[in-house]
Coordinates of N, CA, C and O in Angstrom, one line a residue:
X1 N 154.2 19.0 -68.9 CA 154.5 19.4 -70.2 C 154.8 20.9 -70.3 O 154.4 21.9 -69.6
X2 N 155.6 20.8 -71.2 CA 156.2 22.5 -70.9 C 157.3 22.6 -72.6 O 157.8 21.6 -73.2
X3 N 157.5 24.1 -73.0 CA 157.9 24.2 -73.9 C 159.5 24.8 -73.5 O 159.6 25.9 -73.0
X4 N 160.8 23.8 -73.7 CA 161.5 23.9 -73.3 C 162.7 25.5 -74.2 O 163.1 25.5 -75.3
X5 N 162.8 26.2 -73.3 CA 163.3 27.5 -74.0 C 164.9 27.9 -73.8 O 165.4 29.0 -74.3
X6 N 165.7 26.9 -73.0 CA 167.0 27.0 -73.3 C 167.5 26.5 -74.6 O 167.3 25.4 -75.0
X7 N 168.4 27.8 -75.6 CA 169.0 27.4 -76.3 C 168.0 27.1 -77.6 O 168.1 26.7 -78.8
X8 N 167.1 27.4 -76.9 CA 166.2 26.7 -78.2 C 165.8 27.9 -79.3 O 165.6 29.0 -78.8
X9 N 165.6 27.7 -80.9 CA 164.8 29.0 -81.3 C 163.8 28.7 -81.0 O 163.3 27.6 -80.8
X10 N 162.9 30.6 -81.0 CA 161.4 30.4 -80.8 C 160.6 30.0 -82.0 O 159.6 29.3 -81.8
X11 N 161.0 30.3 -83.1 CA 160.7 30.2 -84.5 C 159.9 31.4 -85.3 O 159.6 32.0 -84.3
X12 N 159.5 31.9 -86.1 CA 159.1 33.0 -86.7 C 157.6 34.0 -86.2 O 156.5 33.9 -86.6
X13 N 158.0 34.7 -85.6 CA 156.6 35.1 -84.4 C 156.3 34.6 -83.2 O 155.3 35.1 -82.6
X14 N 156.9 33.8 -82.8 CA 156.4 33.4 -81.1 C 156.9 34.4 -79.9 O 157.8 35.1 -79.4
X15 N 155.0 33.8 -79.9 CA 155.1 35.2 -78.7 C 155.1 34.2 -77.1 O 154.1 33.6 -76.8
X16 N 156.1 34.3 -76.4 CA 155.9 33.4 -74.8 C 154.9 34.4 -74.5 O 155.0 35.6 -74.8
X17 N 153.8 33.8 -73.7 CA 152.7 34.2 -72.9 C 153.2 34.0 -71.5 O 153.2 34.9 -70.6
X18 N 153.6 32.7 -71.2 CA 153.8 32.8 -69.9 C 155.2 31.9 -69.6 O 155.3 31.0 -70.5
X19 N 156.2 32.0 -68.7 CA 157.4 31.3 -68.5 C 157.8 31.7 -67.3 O 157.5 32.8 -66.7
X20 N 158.6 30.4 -67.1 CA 158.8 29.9 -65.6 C 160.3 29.2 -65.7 O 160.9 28.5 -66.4
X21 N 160.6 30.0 -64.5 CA 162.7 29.8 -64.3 C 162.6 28.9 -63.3 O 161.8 29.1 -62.3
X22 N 163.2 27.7 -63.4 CA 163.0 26.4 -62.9 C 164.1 26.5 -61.5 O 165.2 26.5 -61.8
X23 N 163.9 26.6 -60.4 CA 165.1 27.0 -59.2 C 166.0 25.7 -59.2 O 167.0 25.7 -58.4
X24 N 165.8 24.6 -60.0 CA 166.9 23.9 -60.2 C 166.5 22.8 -61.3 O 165.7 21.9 -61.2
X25 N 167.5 23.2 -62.5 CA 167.6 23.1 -63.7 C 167.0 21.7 -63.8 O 167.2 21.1 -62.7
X26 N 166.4 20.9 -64.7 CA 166.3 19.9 -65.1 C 166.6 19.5 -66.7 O 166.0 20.0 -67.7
X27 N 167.7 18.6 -66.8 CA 168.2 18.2 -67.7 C 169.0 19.6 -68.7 O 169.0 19.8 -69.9
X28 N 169.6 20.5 -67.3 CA 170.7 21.9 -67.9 C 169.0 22.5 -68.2 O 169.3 23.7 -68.0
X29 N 168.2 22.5 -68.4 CA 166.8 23.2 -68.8 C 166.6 24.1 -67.2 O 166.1 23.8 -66.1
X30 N 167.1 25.5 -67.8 CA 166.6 26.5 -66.7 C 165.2 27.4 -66.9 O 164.8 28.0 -65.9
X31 N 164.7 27.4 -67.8 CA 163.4 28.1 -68.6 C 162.8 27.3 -69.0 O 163.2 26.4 -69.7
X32 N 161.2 27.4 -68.7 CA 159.9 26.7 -69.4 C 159.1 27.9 -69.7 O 158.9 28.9 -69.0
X33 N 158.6 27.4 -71.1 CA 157.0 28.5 -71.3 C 156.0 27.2 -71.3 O 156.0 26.1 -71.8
X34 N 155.1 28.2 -70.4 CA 153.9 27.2 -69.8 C 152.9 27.5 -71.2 O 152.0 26.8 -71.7
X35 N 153.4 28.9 -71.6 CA 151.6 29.4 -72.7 C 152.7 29.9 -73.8 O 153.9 30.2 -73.7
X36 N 151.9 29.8 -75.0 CA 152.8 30.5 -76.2 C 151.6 31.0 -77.5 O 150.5 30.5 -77.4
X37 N 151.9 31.8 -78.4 CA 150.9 32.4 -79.0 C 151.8 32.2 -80.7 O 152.8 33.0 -80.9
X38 N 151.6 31.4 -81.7 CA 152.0 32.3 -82.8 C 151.0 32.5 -83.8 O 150.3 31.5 -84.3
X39 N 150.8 33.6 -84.2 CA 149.7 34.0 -85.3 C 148.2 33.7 -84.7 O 147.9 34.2 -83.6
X40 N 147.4 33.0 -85.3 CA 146.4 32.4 -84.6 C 146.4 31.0 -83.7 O 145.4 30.4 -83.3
X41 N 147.1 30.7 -83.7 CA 147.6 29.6 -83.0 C 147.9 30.0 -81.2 O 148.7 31.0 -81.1
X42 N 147.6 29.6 -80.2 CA 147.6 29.6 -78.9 C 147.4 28.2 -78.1 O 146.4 27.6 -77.8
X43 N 148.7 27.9 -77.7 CA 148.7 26.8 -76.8 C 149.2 26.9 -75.6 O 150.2 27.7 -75.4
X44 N 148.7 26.0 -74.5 CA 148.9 25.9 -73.2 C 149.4 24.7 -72.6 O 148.9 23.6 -72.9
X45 N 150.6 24.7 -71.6 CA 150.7 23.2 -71.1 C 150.0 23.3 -69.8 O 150.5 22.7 -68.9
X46 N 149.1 23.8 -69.7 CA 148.0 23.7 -68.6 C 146.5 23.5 -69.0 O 146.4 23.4 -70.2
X47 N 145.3 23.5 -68.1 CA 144.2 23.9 -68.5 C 143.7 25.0 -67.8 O 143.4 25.1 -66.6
X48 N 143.7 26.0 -68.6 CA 143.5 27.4 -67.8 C 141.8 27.9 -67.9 O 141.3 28.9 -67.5
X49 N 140.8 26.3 -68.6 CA 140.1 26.7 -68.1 C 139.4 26.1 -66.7 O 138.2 26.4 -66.4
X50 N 140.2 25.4 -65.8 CA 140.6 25.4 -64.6 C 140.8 26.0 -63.9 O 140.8 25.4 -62.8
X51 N 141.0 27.0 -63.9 CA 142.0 28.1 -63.3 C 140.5 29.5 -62.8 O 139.3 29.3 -63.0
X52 N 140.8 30.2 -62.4 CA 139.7 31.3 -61.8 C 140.0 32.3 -63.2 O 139.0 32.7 -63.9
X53 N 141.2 32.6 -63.5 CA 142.4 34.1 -64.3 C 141.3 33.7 -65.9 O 141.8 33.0 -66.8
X54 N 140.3 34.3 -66.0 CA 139.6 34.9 -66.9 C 140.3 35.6 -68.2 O 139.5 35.9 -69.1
X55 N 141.7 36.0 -68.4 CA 142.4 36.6 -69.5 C 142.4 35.7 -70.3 O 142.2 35.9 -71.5
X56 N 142.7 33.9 -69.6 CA 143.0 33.2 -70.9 C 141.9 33.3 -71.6 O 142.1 33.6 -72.8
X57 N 140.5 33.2 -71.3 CA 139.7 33.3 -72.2 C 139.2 34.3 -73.0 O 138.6 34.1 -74.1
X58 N 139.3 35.5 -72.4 CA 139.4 37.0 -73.2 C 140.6 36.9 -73.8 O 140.2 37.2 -74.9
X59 N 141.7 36.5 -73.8 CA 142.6 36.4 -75.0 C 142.1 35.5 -76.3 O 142.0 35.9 -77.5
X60 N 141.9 34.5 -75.7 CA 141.0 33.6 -77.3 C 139.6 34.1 -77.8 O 139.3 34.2 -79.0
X61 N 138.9 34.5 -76.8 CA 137.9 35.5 -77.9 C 138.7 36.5 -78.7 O 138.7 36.6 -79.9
X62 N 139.3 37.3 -77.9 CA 140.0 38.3 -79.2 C 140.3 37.6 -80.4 O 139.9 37.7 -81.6
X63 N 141.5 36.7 -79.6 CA 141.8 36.2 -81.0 C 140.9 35.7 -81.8 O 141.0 35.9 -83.0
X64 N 139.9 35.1 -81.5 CA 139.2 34.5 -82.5 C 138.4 36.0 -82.9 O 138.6 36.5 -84.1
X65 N 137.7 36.6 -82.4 CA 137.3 37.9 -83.2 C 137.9 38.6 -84.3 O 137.6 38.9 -85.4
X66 N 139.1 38.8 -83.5 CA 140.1 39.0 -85.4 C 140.6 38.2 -86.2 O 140.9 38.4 -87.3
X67 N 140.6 36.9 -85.5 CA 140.7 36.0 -86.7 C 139.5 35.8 -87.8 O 139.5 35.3 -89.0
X68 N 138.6 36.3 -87.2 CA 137.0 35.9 -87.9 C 136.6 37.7 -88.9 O 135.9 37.8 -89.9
X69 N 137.4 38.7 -88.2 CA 136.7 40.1 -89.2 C 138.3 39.9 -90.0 O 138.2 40.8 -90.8
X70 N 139.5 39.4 -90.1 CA 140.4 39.2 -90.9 C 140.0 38.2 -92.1 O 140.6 38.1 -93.1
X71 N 138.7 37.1 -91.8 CA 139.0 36.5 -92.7 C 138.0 36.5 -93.8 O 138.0 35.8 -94.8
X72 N 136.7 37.6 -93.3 CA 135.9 37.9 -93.8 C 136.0 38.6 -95.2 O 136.5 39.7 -95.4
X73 N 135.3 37.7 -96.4 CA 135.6 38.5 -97.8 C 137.0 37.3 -98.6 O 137.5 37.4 -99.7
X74 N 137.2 36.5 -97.7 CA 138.1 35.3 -98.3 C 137.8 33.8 -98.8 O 138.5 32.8 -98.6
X75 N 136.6 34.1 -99.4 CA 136.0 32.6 -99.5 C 134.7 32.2 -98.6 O 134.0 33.1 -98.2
X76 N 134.4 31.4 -98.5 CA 133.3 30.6 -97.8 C 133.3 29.9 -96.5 O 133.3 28.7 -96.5
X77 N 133.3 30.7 -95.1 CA 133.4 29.8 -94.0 C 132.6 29.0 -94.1 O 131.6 29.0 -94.8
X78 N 133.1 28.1 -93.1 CA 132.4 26.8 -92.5 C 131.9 26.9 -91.5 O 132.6 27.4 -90.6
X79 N 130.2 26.4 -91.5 CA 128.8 26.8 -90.5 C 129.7 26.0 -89.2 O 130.5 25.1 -89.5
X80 N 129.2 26.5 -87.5 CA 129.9 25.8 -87.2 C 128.7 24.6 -87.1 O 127.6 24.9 -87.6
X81 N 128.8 23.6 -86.6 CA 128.0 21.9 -86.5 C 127.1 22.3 -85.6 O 127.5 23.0 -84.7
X82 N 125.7 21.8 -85.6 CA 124.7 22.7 -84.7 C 124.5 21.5 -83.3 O 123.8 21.7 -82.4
X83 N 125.6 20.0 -83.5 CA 125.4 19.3 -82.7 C 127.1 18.4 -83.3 O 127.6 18.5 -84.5
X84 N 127.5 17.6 -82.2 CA 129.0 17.6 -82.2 C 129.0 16.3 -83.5 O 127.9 15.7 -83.7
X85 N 129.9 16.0 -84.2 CA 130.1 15.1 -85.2 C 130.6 13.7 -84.6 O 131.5 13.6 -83.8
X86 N 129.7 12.5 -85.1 CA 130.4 11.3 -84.4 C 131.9 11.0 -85.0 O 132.3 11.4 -86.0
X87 N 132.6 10.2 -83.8 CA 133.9 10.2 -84.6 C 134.1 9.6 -85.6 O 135.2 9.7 -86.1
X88 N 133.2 8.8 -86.0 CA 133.6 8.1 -87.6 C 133.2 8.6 -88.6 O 133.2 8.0 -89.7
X89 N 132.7 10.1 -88.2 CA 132.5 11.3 -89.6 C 133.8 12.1 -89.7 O 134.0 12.9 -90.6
X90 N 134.7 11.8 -88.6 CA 136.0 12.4 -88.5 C 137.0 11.5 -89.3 O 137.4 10.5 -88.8
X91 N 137.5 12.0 -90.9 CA 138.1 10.8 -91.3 C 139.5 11.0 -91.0 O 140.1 9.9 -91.0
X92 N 140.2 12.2 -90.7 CA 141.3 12.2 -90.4 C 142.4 12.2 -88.7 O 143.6 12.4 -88.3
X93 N 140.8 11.4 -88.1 CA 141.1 11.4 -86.5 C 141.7 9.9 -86.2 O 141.1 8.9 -86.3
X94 N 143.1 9.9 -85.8 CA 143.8 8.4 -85.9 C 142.6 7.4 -84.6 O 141.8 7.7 -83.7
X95 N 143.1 6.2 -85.0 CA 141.9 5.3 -84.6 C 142.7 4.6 -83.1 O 143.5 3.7 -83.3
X96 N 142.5 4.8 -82.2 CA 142.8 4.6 -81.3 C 142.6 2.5 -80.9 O 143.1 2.0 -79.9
X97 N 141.9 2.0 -81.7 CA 141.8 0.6 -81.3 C 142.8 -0.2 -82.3 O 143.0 -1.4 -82.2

């Protein structure tokens, strides 16, 4: 999986984190972004917490640190769950059977 970047727009703030020049094109696709960032939003077509490279996860703390003293004074967060929710308290999780 990979976020295909020929020709394509990035759309309003994307930021490529990581991209990769393919040494021979697949489907005219000479560019992939493996990582992408917009606003608070951060996704990966890898699992980097696999990986040894420790930034991905100093990047998502940051982000979540400013995402959390930005949102402070805007309402009422939500506690996080002191134990994980079964899935049939999840009403908007599609049902897999």
């Amino acid at each position: 999986p990979a976020i295909l970047m020929d020709d394509v727009d990035a759309g309003q703030d994307v930021e490529y984190l990581s991209v990769l020049t393919l040494e021979e094109p697949v489907d005219q696709v000479k560019r992939v972004a493996v990582a992408a960032k917009q606003g608070q939003l951060l996704v990966t077509a890898f699992h980097p917490e696999l990986t040894s490279d420790l930034r991905w996860h100093a990047l998502f703390v940051q982000m979540a640190s400013q995402h959390e003293k930005a949102s402070k004074g805007k309402g009422q967060q939500k506690d996080f769950p002191l134990s994980p929710l079964p899935l049939v308290e999840i009403p908007y999780l599609p049902s897999l059977a």
